Tab-separated table of C-alpha atoms in Angstrom:
chain	number	residue	atom	x	y	z
A	1	MET	CA	0.000	0.000	0.000
A	2	ALA	CA	2.787	2.392	1.001
A	3	PHE	CA	4.485	1.647	-2.287
A	4	ILE	CA	1.381	2.628	-4.221
A	5	GLU	CA	1.095	5.887	-2.253
A	6	GLN	CA	4.678	6.629	-3.179
A	7	LEU	CA	3.969	6.222	-6.878
A	8	GLY	CA	4.507	9.655	-8.378
A	9	VAL	CA	2.093	9.055	-11.178
A	10	LEU	CA	-0.892	9.126	-8.781
A	11	SER	CA	0.015	12.599	-7.542
A	12	VAL	CA	0.280	14.310	-10.907
A	13	THR	CA	-1.898	17.410	-11.133
A	14	LEU	CA	-3.246	19.250	-14.154
A	15	GLY	CA	-1.014	22.197	-13.293
A	16	MET	CA	2.041	19.962	-13.450
A	17	VAL	CA	1.053	18.658	-16.864
A	18	ALA	CA	0.643	22.243	-18.085
A	19	MET	CA	4.138	23.029	-16.784
A	20	TRP	CA	5.530	19.971	-18.584
A	21	ALA	CA	4.147	21.471	-21.792
A	22	ILE	CA	5.949	24.744	-21.022
A	23	ALA	CA	9.151	22.856	-20.181
A	24	LEU	CA	8.973	20.879	-23.422
A	25	THR	CA	8.313	24.075	-25.399
A	26	LEU	CA	11.452	25.677	-23.956
A	27	LEU	CA	13.462	22.511	-24.624
A	28	TYR	CA	12.143	22.500	-28.198
A	29	LEU	CA	13.080	26.170	-28.686
A	30	ALA	CA	16.536	25.506	-27.248
A	31	ILE	CA	17.317	22.300	-29.127
A	32	ALA	CA	15.442	22.533	-32.421
A	33	LYS	CA	15.449	26.311	-32.884
A	34	GLN	CA	18.653	27.042	-30.954
A	35	HIS	CA	17.097	30.081	-29.221
A	36	GLU	CA	19.391	30.884	-26.266
A	37	PRO	CA	20.104	27.148	-25.846
A	38	LEU	CA	22.697	27.616	-23.104
A	39	LEU	CA	19.990	28.958	-20.813
A	40	LEU	CA	16.672	27.737	-22.133
A	41	LEU	CA	17.824	24.105	-22.076
A	42	PRO	CA	18.728	23.980	-18.359
A	43	ILE	CA	15.747	26.223	-17.507
A	44	GLY	CA	13.389	23.935	-19.427
A	45	PHE	CA	14.737	20.831	-17.751
A	46	GLY	CA	14.635	22.551	-14.355
A	47	ILE	CA	10.941	23.281	-14.890
A	48	LEU	CA	10.309	19.651	-15.779
A	49	LEU	CA	12.104	18.415	-12.646
A	50	ALA	CA	10.392	20.942	-10.382
A	51	ASN	CA	6.978	19.819	-11.576
A	52	LEU	CA	7.303	16.106	-10.950
A	53	PRO	CA	5.389	14.978	-7.856
A	54	LEU	CA	6.852	13.722	-4.543
A	55	THR	CA	10.463	14.376	-5.555
A	56	GLY	CA	11.197	16.808	-2.729
A	57	LEU	CA	13.668	18.557	-5.036
A	58	MET	CA	12.404	21.981	-3.967
A	59	THR	CA	11.700	21.082	-0.314
A	60	PRO	CA	13.304	23.786	1.849
A	61	GLU	CA	16.509	22.731	3.626
A	62	GLU	CA	16.451	19.312	1.932
A	63	GLY	CA	15.894	19.400	-1.815
A	64	LEU	CA	18.771	19.450	-4.273
A	65	LEU	CA	17.293	22.170	-6.499
A	66	TRP	CA	16.265	24.195	-3.452
A	67	ARG	CA	19.895	24.191	-2.364
A	68	PHE	CA	21.060	25.297	-5.816
A	69	TYR	CA	18.539	28.129	-5.715
A	70	ARG	CA	19.079	29.113	-2.102
A	71	TYR	CA	22.869	29.246	-2.111
A	72	GLY	CA	23.327	30.208	-5.725
A	73	VAL	CA	20.619	32.719	-6.521
A	74	GLU	CA	19.085	33.859	-3.236
A	75	TRP	CA	22.517	34.367	-1.730
A	76	GLU	CA	23.440	36.526	-4.746
A	77	VAL	CA	26.324	34.294	-5.783
A	78	ILE	CA	25.563	33.175	-9.329
A	79	PRO	CA	24.431	36.368	-11.135
A	80	PRO	CA	27.573	38.265	-10.049
A	81	LEU	CA	29.727	35.314	-11.192
A	82	VAL	CA	28.014	35.456	-14.587
A	83	PHE	CA	29.010	39.116	-14.692
A	84	LEU	CA	32.596	38.171	-13.833
A	85	GLY	CA	32.621	35.989	-16.940
A	86	LEU	CA	30.943	38.662	-19.049
A	87	GLY	CA	33.542	41.188	-17.919
A	88	ALA	CA	36.374	38.860	-18.911
A	89	HIS	CA	34.676	38.491	-22.286
A	90	THR	CA	34.000	42.163	-22.972
A	91	ASP	CA	36.097	44.576	-25.005
A	92	PHE	CA	35.005	48.049	-23.901
A	93	GLY	CA	36.908	49.597	-26.833
A	94	PRO	CA	33.756	50.421	-28.858
A	95	LEU	CA	32.278	52.246	-25.860
A	96	LEU	CA	35.466	54.167	-25.073
A	97	SER	CA	36.016	55.204	-28.693
A	98	GLN	CA	32.641	56.965	-28.876
A	99	PRO	CA	31.802	58.126	-25.351
A	100	ARG	CA	28.799	60.162	-26.498
A	101	LEU	CA	27.039	56.926	-27.476
A	102	ILE	CA	26.880	56.055	-23.764
A	103	PHE	CA	23.851	58.351	-23.580
A	104	LEU	CA	22.001	56.009	-25.928
A	105	GLY	CA	22.573	53.136	-23.513
A	106	ALA	CA	21.178	55.313	-20.744
A	107	ALA	CA	18.160	56.411	-22.808
A	108	ALA	CA	17.305	52.811	-23.556
A	109	GLN	CA	16.536	52.312	-19.874
A	110	GLY	CA	13.421	54.447	-20.544
A	111	GLY	CA	11.316	51.324	-20.897
A	112	VAL	CA	12.494	50.038	-17.528
A	113	TYR	CA	11.282	53.111	-15.668
A	114	LEU	CA	8.103	53.562	-17.687
A	115	THR	CA	7.102	49.957	-17.089
A	116	PHE	CA	7.899	50.341	-13.390
A	117	PHE	CA	5.079	52.910	-13.243
A	118	ALA	CA	2.807	51.040	-15.655
A	119	ALA	CA	3.048	47.812	-13.632
A	120	GLN	CA	1.997	49.687	-10.490
A	121	ALA	CA	-1.068	50.927	-12.343
A	122	PHE	CA	-1.932	47.268	-12.996
A	123	GLY	CA	-1.871	46.543	-9.277
A	124	PHE	CA	1.634	45.156	-8.822
A	125	SER	CA	3.509	46.176	-5.683
A	126	LEU	CA	6.510	48.517	-5.966
A	127	GLU	CA	8.927	45.592	-5.617
A	128	GLU	CA	7.099	43.522	-8.237
A	129	ALA	CA	6.851	46.508	-10.595
A	130	ALA	CA	10.610	47.142	-10.394
A	131	THR	CA	11.328	43.493	-11.187
A	132	ILE	CA	8.966	43.534	-14.168
A	133	GLY	CA	10.380	46.847	-15.420
A	134	ILE	CA	13.946	45.544	-15.456
A	135	ILE	CA	12.893	43.002	-18.127
A	136	GLY	CA	13.076	46.003	-20.505
A	137	GLY	CA	16.839	45.962	-20.103
A	138	ALA	CA	16.812	42.480	-21.682
A	139	ASP	CA	19.535	41.367	-19.315
A	140	GLY	CA	18.973	37.927	-17.781
A	141	PRO	CA	21.388	37.897	-14.831
A	142	THR	CA	20.387	41.415	-13.741
A	143	THR	CA	16.707	40.478	-13.872
A	144	ILE	CA	17.362	37.367	-11.779
A	145	PHE	CA	19.530	39.310	-9.338
A	146	LEU	CA	16.844	41.930	-8.763
A	147	ALA	CA	13.952	39.452	-8.658
A	148	ALA	CA	15.709	37.331	-6.022
A	149	GLN	CA	15.953	40.430	-3.810
A	150	LEU	CA	12.622	42.099	-4.433
A	151	ALA	CA	10.079	39.596	-5.736
A	152	PRO	CA	11.322	35.983	-5.589
A	153	HIS	CA	7.868	34.627	-6.462
A	154	LEU	CA	8.141	36.347	-9.874
A	155	LEU	CA	11.723	35.262	-10.534
A	156	GLY	CA	10.944	32.398	-12.892
A	157	ALA	CA	8.434	34.327	-14.988
A	158	CYS	CA	10.603	37.444	-15.222
A	159	ALA	CA	13.756	35.478	-16.074
A	160	VAL	CA	12.010	33.498	-18.801
A	161	ALA	CA	10.477	36.722	-20.153
A	162	ALA	CA	13.905	38.428	-20.215
A	163	TYR	CA	15.621	35.504	-21.921
A	164	SER	CA	12.744	35.051	-24.374
A	165	TYR	CA	12.852	38.686	-25.419
A	166	MET	CA	16.635	38.479	-25.753
A	167	ALA	CA	16.196	35.521	-28.100
A	168	LEU	CA	13.493	37.417	-29.976
A	169	VAL	CA	15.531	40.608	-30.467
A	170	PRO	CA	15.864	39.975	-34.241
A	171	ILE	CA	12.066	39.702	-34.488
A	172	ILE	CA	10.905	42.398	-32.051
A	173	GLN	CA	13.326	45.206	-32.826
A	174	PRO	CA	13.347	45.594	-36.653
A	175	PRO	CA	9.697	46.721	-37.011
A	176	ILE	CA	10.214	49.383	-34.323
A	177	MET	CA	13.431	50.474	-36.012
A	178	ARG	CA	11.725	50.744	-39.407
A	179	LEU	CA	8.802	52.649	-37.945
A	180	LEU	CA	10.942	55.286	-36.269
A	181	THR	CA	13.621	55.869	-38.926
A	182	THR	CA	13.696	56.806	-42.607
A	183	GLU	CA	15.659	54.902	-45.246
A	184	GLN	CA	18.113	57.832	-45.432
A	185	GLU	CA	18.671	57.798	-41.689
A	186	ARG	CA	19.338	54.064	-41.716
A	187	ALA	CA	21.911	54.593	-44.466
A	188	ILE	CA	23.899	57.182	-42.480
A	189	ARG	CA	27.534	56.113	-42.400
A	190	MET	CA	29.190	57.080	-39.157
A	191	LYS	CA	32.578	58.752	-38.924
A	192	LYS	CA	35.392	56.375	-38.086
A	193	ALA	CA	35.863	55.995	-34.369
A	194	ARG	CA	39.200	56.847	-32.824
A	195	LYS	CA	41.525	54.065	-31.712
A	196	VAL	CA	41.416	53.264	-27.999
A	197	THR	CA	44.762	52.667	-26.291
A	198	ALA	CA	45.578	49.647	-24.132
A	199	ARG	CA	46.105	51.985	-21.171
A	200	GLU	CA	42.586	53.429	-21.514
A	201	LYS	CA	41.147	49.925	-21.575
A	202	LEU	CA	43.177	49.018	-18.491
A	203	LEU	CA	42.088	52.072	-16.526
A	204	PHE	CA	38.423	51.847	-17.509
A	205	PRO	CA	37.344	48.984	-15.195
A	206	ILE	CA	39.022	50.655	-12.220
A	207	ALA	CA	37.569	54.094	-12.947
A	208	ALA	CA	34.118	52.684	-13.746
A	209	THR	CA	34.095	50.705	-10.489
A	210	LEU	CA	34.912	53.807	-8.469
A	211	VAL	CA	32.431	56.098	-10.186
A	212	ILE	CA	29.474	53.723	-10.479
A	213	ILE	CA	29.720	52.127	-7.042
A	214	LEU	CA	30.276	55.453	-5.318
A	215	LEU	CA	27.098	56.722	-6.988
A	216	VAL	CA	24.971	53.567	-6.703
A	217	PRO	CA	26.455	51.321	-3.981
A	218	ALA	CA	23.705	48.713	-4.400
A	219	SER	CA	25.024	47.919	-7.879
A	220	ALA	CA	28.334	46.760	-6.348
A	221	PRO	CA	27.869	42.958	-6.582
A	222	LEU	CA	27.238	43.042	-10.331
A	223	ILE	CA	29.398	46.019	-11.335
A	224	GLY	CA	32.233	44.896	-9.045
A	225	MET	CA	32.418	41.434	-10.587
A	226	PHE	CA	31.856	42.778	-14.119
A	227	MET	CA	34.796	45.146	-13.817
A	228	LEU	CA	37.024	42.613	-12.029
A	229	GLY	CA	36.508	40.200	-14.926
A	230	ASN	CA	37.341	43.009	-17.337
A	231	LEU	CA	40.488	43.884	-15.407
A	232	PHE	CA	41.527	40.201	-15.666
A	233	ARG	CA	41.252	40.615	-19.420
A	234	GLU	CA	42.800	44.028	-19.916
A	235	SER	CA	45.679	43.643	-17.438
A	236	LYS	CA	47.124	40.878	-19.666
A	237	VAL	CA	48.916	39.429	-16.622
A	238	VAL	CA	46.303	36.912	-15.434
A	239	GLU	CA	45.264	35.281	-18.660
A	240	ARG	CA	44.556	32.021	-16.820
A	241	LEU	CA	42.022	33.767	-14.613
A	242	ALA	CA	40.473	35.612	-17.562
A	243	GLU	CA	40.135	32.356	-19.494
A	244	THR	CA	38.653	30.494	-16.538
A	245	ALA	CA	36.186	33.283	-15.794
A	246	GLN	CA	34.918	33.487	-19.353
A	247	ASP	CA	34.852	29.780	-20.154
A	248	ALA	CA	34.960	27.147	-17.420
A	249	LEU	CA	33.487	29.174	-14.562
A	250	MET	CA	30.877	30.766	-16.823
A	251	ASN	CA	29.767	27.340	-18.014
A	252	ILE	CA	29.541	26.002	-14.471
A	253	VAL	CA	27.473	28.892	-13.151
A	254	THR	CA	25.267	28.853	-16.246
A	255	ILE	CA	24.281	25.262	-15.444
A	256	PHE	CA	23.317	26.131	-11.863
A	257	LEU	CA	21.623	29.378	-12.882
A	258	GLY	CA	19.476	27.746	-15.552
A	259	VAL	CA	18.388	24.800	-13.435
A	260	SER	CA	17.678	27.025	-10.417
A	261	VAL	CA	15.559	29.449	-12.417
A	262	GLY	CA	13.608	26.569	-13.923
A	263	ALA	CA	13.131	25.052	-10.487
A	264	THR	CA	11.362	28.192	-9.221
A	265	MET	CA	8.670	27.728	-11.841
A	266	SER	CA	6.294	25.426	-10.044
A	267	ALA	CA	2.715	25.275	-11.293
A	268	GLU	CA	1.425	27.361	-8.361
A	269	ASN	CA	4.062	30.049	-8.960
A	270	PHE	CA	3.721	30.226	-12.711
A	271	LEU	CA	0.153	29.387	-13.712
A	272	ARG	CA	-1.332	32.659	-12.560
A	273	THR	CA	-3.055	35.314	-14.587
A	274	ASP	CA	-0.510	37.932	-13.601
A	275	VAL	CA	2.241	35.956	-15.384
A	276	ILE	CA	0.596	36.779	-18.719
A	277	LEU	CA	0.563	40.410	-17.621
A	278	ILE	CA	4.266	40.166	-16.769
A	279	PHE	CA	5.064	38.945	-20.280
A	280	VAL	CA	2.979	41.742	-21.829
A	281	LEU	CA	4.495	44.434	-19.600
A	282	GLY	CA	7.975	43.020	-20.238
A	283	LEU	CA	7.390	43.304	-23.968
A	284	VAL	CA	6.185	46.897	-23.518
A	285	ALA	CA	9.323	47.660	-21.498
A	286	PHE	CA	11.535	46.180	-24.186
A	287	THR	CA	9.725	48.006	-27.003
A	288	VAL	CA	9.858	51.367	-25.221
A	289	SER	CA	13.553	50.871	-24.434
A	290	THR	CA	14.310	50.191	-28.095
A	291	ALA	CA	12.309	53.242	-29.145
A	292	SER	CA	13.805	55.599	-26.575
A	293	GLY	CA	17.361	54.769	-27.684
A	294	LEU	CA	16.399	55.458	-31.298
A	295	ILE	CA	14.638	58.707	-30.459
A	296	LEU	CA	17.546	60.065	-28.405
A	297	ALA	CA	19.908	59.335	-31.303
A	298	LYS	CA	17.633	61.368	-33.584
A	299	LEU	CA	17.521	64.209	-31.058
A	300	MET	CA	21.312	64.193	-30.777
A	301	ASN	CA	21.489	64.564	-34.552
A	302	LEU	CA	19.537	67.828	-34.282
A	303	VAL	CA	22.372	69.458	-32.357
A	304	SER	CA	25.412	67.612	-33.695
A	305	SER	CA	27.003	67.958	-37.119
A	306	ASP	CA	28.698	64.579	-36.685
A	307	LYS	CA	25.650	62.450	-37.499
A	308	ILE	CA	24.738	59.316	-35.588
A	309	ASN	CA	22.896	56.564	-37.404
A	310	PRO	CA	19.780	56.409	-35.193
A	311	LEU	CA	19.682	52.602	-35.511
A	312	VAL	CA	22.577	52.333	-33.059
A	313	GLY	CA	20.247	53.787	-30.398
A	314	ALA	CA	18.232	50.553	-30.546
A	315	ALA	CA	21.332	48.687	-29.377
A	316	GLY	CA	21.040	50.499	-26.047
A	317	VAL	CA	19.041	47.546	-24.753
A	318	SER	CA	21.614	45.271	-23.234
A	319	ALA	CA	21.053	42.102	-25.237
A	320	VAL	CA	24.749	41.747	-26.163
A	321	PRO	CA	25.626	41.306	-28.958
A	322	MET	CA	22.273	40.396	-30.544
A	323	ALA	CA	20.970	43.965	-30.563
A	324	ALA	CA	24.213	45.215	-32.138
A	325	ARG	CA	23.980	42.519	-34.817
A	326	VAL	CA	20.423	43.540	-35.656
A	327	VAL	CA	21.550	47.169	-36.029
A	328	HIS	CA	24.380	46.076	-38.317
A	329	LYS	CA	22.022	44.079	-40.522
A	330	MET	CA	19.445	46.860	-40.751
A	331	GLY	CA	22.148	49.383	-41.649
A	332	ALA	CA	23.523	47.094	-44.363
A	333	GLU	CA	20.006	46.666	-45.778
A	334	ALA	CA	19.822	50.409	-46.361
A	335	ASP	CA	23.399	50.677	-47.689
A	336	LYS	CA	25.369	47.500	-48.162
A	337	LYS	CA	28.656	49.249	-47.390
A	338	ASN	CA	27.404	50.555	-44.060
A	339	TYR	CA	29.185	48.685	-41.272
A	340	LEU	CA	27.527	49.623	-37.976
A	341	LEU	CA	28.478	46.651	-35.810
A	342	MET	CA	31.228	48.293	-33.788
A	343	PHE	CA	29.324	51.580	-33.450
A	344	ALA	CA	26.351	49.649	-32.093
A	345	MET	CA	28.504	47.788	-29.573
A	346	GLY	CA	29.122	51.077	-27.698
A	347	PRO	CA	25.497	51.717	-26.674
A	348	ASN	CA	25.029	47.959	-26.309
A	349	LEU	CA	27.699	47.775	-23.590
A	350	ALA	CA	26.501	51.048	-22.050
A	351	GLY	CA	23.061	49.413	-21.928
A	352	VAL	CA	24.384	46.541	-19.793
A	353	ILE	CA	25.871	49.002	-17.333
A	354	GLY	CA	22.718	51.141	-17.487
A	355	THR	CA	20.478	48.192	-16.621
A	356	VAL	CA	22.689	47.237	-13.667
A	357	ILE	CA	22.562	50.830	-12.427
A	358	ALA	CA	18.760	50.843	-12.813
A	359	ALA	CA	18.624	47.631	-10.760
A	360	GLY	CA	20.907	49.218	-8.167
A	361	ILE	CA	18.630	52.265	-7.933
A	362	PHE	CA	15.573	50.031	-7.439
A	363	LEU	CA	17.419	48.063	-4.748
A	364	SER	CA	18.469	51.231	-2.923
A	365	MET	CA	14.876	52.491	-2.962
A	366	LEU	CA	13.044	49.261	-2.240
A	367	GLY	CA	15.483	46.638	-0.986
B	1	MET	CA	45.443	53.958	-59.774
B	2	ALA	CA	45.814	51.253	-57.135
B	3	GLU	CA	43.295	51.256	-54.324
B	4	GLU	CA	43.424	49.108	-51.218
B	5	VAL	CA	40.424	47.231	-49.894
B	6	LEU	CA	40.433	47.909	-46.148
B	7	ALA	CA	38.813	45.836	-43.432
B	8	PRO	CA	35.730	47.771	-42.225
B	9	LEU	CA	35.919	45.992	-38.882
B	10	ALA	CA	38.035	43.444	-37.034
B	11	GLY	CA	37.202	39.824	-37.759
B	12	LYS	CA	38.201	36.509	-39.274
B	13	VAL	CA	38.421	35.936	-43.012
B	14	LEU	CA	35.714	33.403	-43.803
B	15	SER	CA	35.951	33.231	-47.597
B	16	ILE	CA	37.637	35.084	-50.437
B	17	ALA	CA	35.743	35.654	-53.663
B	18	VAL	CA	38.563	37.062	-55.814
B	19	SER	CA	42.088	36.112	-56.837
B	20	VAL	CA	44.968	38.011	-58.368
B	21	GLY	CA	44.259	38.836	-62.008
B	22	ASP	CA	40.452	38.956	-61.588
B	23	THR	CA	38.621	41.971	-62.903
B	24	VAL	CA	36.064	43.386	-60.484
B	25	GLU	CA	33.496	46.140	-60.617
B	26	GLU	CA	32.717	48.548	-57.819
B	27	ASP	CA	30.494	46.876	-55.179
B	28	ASP	CA	31.433	43.327	-56.240
B	29	GLU	CA	32.023	40.991	-53.309
B	30	VAL	CA	35.717	40.729	-52.406
B	31	LEU	CA	35.580	38.612	-49.292
B	32	VAL	CA	33.529	37.735	-46.236
B	33	LEU	CA	34.610	38.532	-42.691
B	34	GLU	CA	33.202	36.981	-39.574
B	35	ALA	CA	32.875	39.231	-36.542
B	36	MET	CA	30.800	38.389	-33.488
B	37	LYS	CA	29.469	35.262	-35.146
B	38	MET	CA	28.061	37.328	-37.980
B	39	GLU	CA	29.098	37.377	-41.623
B	40	THR	CA	29.996	40.739	-43.103
B	41	VAL	CA	30.629	41.095	-46.836
B	42	VAL	CA	33.418	43.432	-47.935
B	43	TYR	CA	32.843	45.007	-51.362
B	44	ALA	CA	35.210	46.402	-53.991
B	45	PRO	CA	35.662	50.177	-53.577
B	46	SER	CA	36.196	50.697	-57.345
B	47	ASP	CA	36.408	48.969	-60.736
B	48	GLY	CA	39.710	47.383	-61.687
B	49	GLU	CA	41.998	44.392	-61.631
B	50	VAL	CA	42.912	42.599	-58.430
B	51	THR	CA	46.687	42.924	-58.171
B	52	ALA	CA	47.161	41.527	-54.671
B	53	VAL	CA	45.244	39.564	-52.028
B	54	ALA	CA	46.902	40.143	-48.672
B	55	VAL	CA	44.984	37.621	-46.556
B	56	LYS	CA	43.966	33.990	-46.611
B	57	VAL	CA	40.944	32.172	-45.233
B	58	GLY	CA	41.164	31.873	-41.449
B	59	ASP	CA	43.296	34.997	-40.966
B	60	GLN	CA	42.342	37.351	-38.149
B	61	VAL	CA	42.344	40.963	-39.361
B	62	GLU	CA	42.093	44.263	-37.555
B	63	GLU	CA	40.042	47.261	-38.626
B	64	ASP	CA	41.691	49.134	-41.542
B	65	ASP	CA	44.071	46.267	-42.396
B	66	ALA	CA	44.665	46.047	-46.139
B	67	LEU	CA	42.861	42.982	-47.508
B	68	ALA	CA	43.489	43.313	-51.240
B	69	THR	CA	44.629	45.802	-53.853
B	70	ILE	CA	42.624	46.810	-56.907
B	71	ASP	CA	44.264	48.604	-59.812
B	72	GLY	CA	41.756	50.566	-61.806
């Protein structure tokens, strides 16, 4: 009798079956369509595991996945380690060669703040609204970092929304870009950027750490690790550490991050009407962020003789480097000899920093 | 007059569409670079004969490196 009671199959609920469908959809997108496979695959499998009955995987203090989540995500360990790897991977040259494009990365946070207010109007609490707004930055680890602090019950939905919109950048952004720019604007060729010296690249992570953390101390875990990873890279004296941070360590933390995020998506956490609202608001945030980067670039052109191709403003959302690639492709469509990739990387990288600062501001206000 | 085809951005040479002695027209494909996992086609800046190809497939090039020379 006890054996029969222990049979998982008798405890399956409809909600679980619905979550299996979601898990399988994510696995399909990851494997067959190769949309963000490094994250959607472990997230999808995590969802599947978390929605099998009687496993105890998410039982507090006992379950394996609960431990991954508790000590990895809730303790703020994994997202900063992802940023360490990103820092070791990032060449800030494109940002340093065109400092004025940093403003575009800042403008593209417009969607984050607008959605913060919009979500409140839909009845979400301040903490929930901030977490939903940050989806507009299209930055997975930052979204997870903020959600774990402010609204852990929304973590799974917000993370999946952020990663989905990152994967969908090539589909979501082009129509907005076409709507807000003319063919001539898209064909604007930008003036060659100046060369950035090795010394500038070396000093940047140190200076950025000082300035950003002194202004927004709550951004320290992410910015601190981001810039440490970058210093590994630019110092040229710890190549072993730089390599480990960007490859081996990044792969390890990605496994734990993906599975942990998936594990938070139990049927009772995810199958709620407000999750649909989160996806809609997240999309609004992302759309507004894309548009505000574009619009600021056009405004800057009104006062500057050195024209900016407004498309690069759309790269202010921090989906690196997908948003920059989309800009490059759109520019080449208008003029096949227009090479915008490196110009777009500037606002793209500024967007990552901008989203982390936005998260830091939310944490200082609400955390 | 000889004109150099310069790399518009840093990347890896993925394929080369011309060889020495070929005649090209302005905007013909010269080669394909790969940067950030994306293919970028480099086009001929003018009409003429290809007198030199300075890179081979697999080479890593920096921005403004000379890739080929076209004599018009």
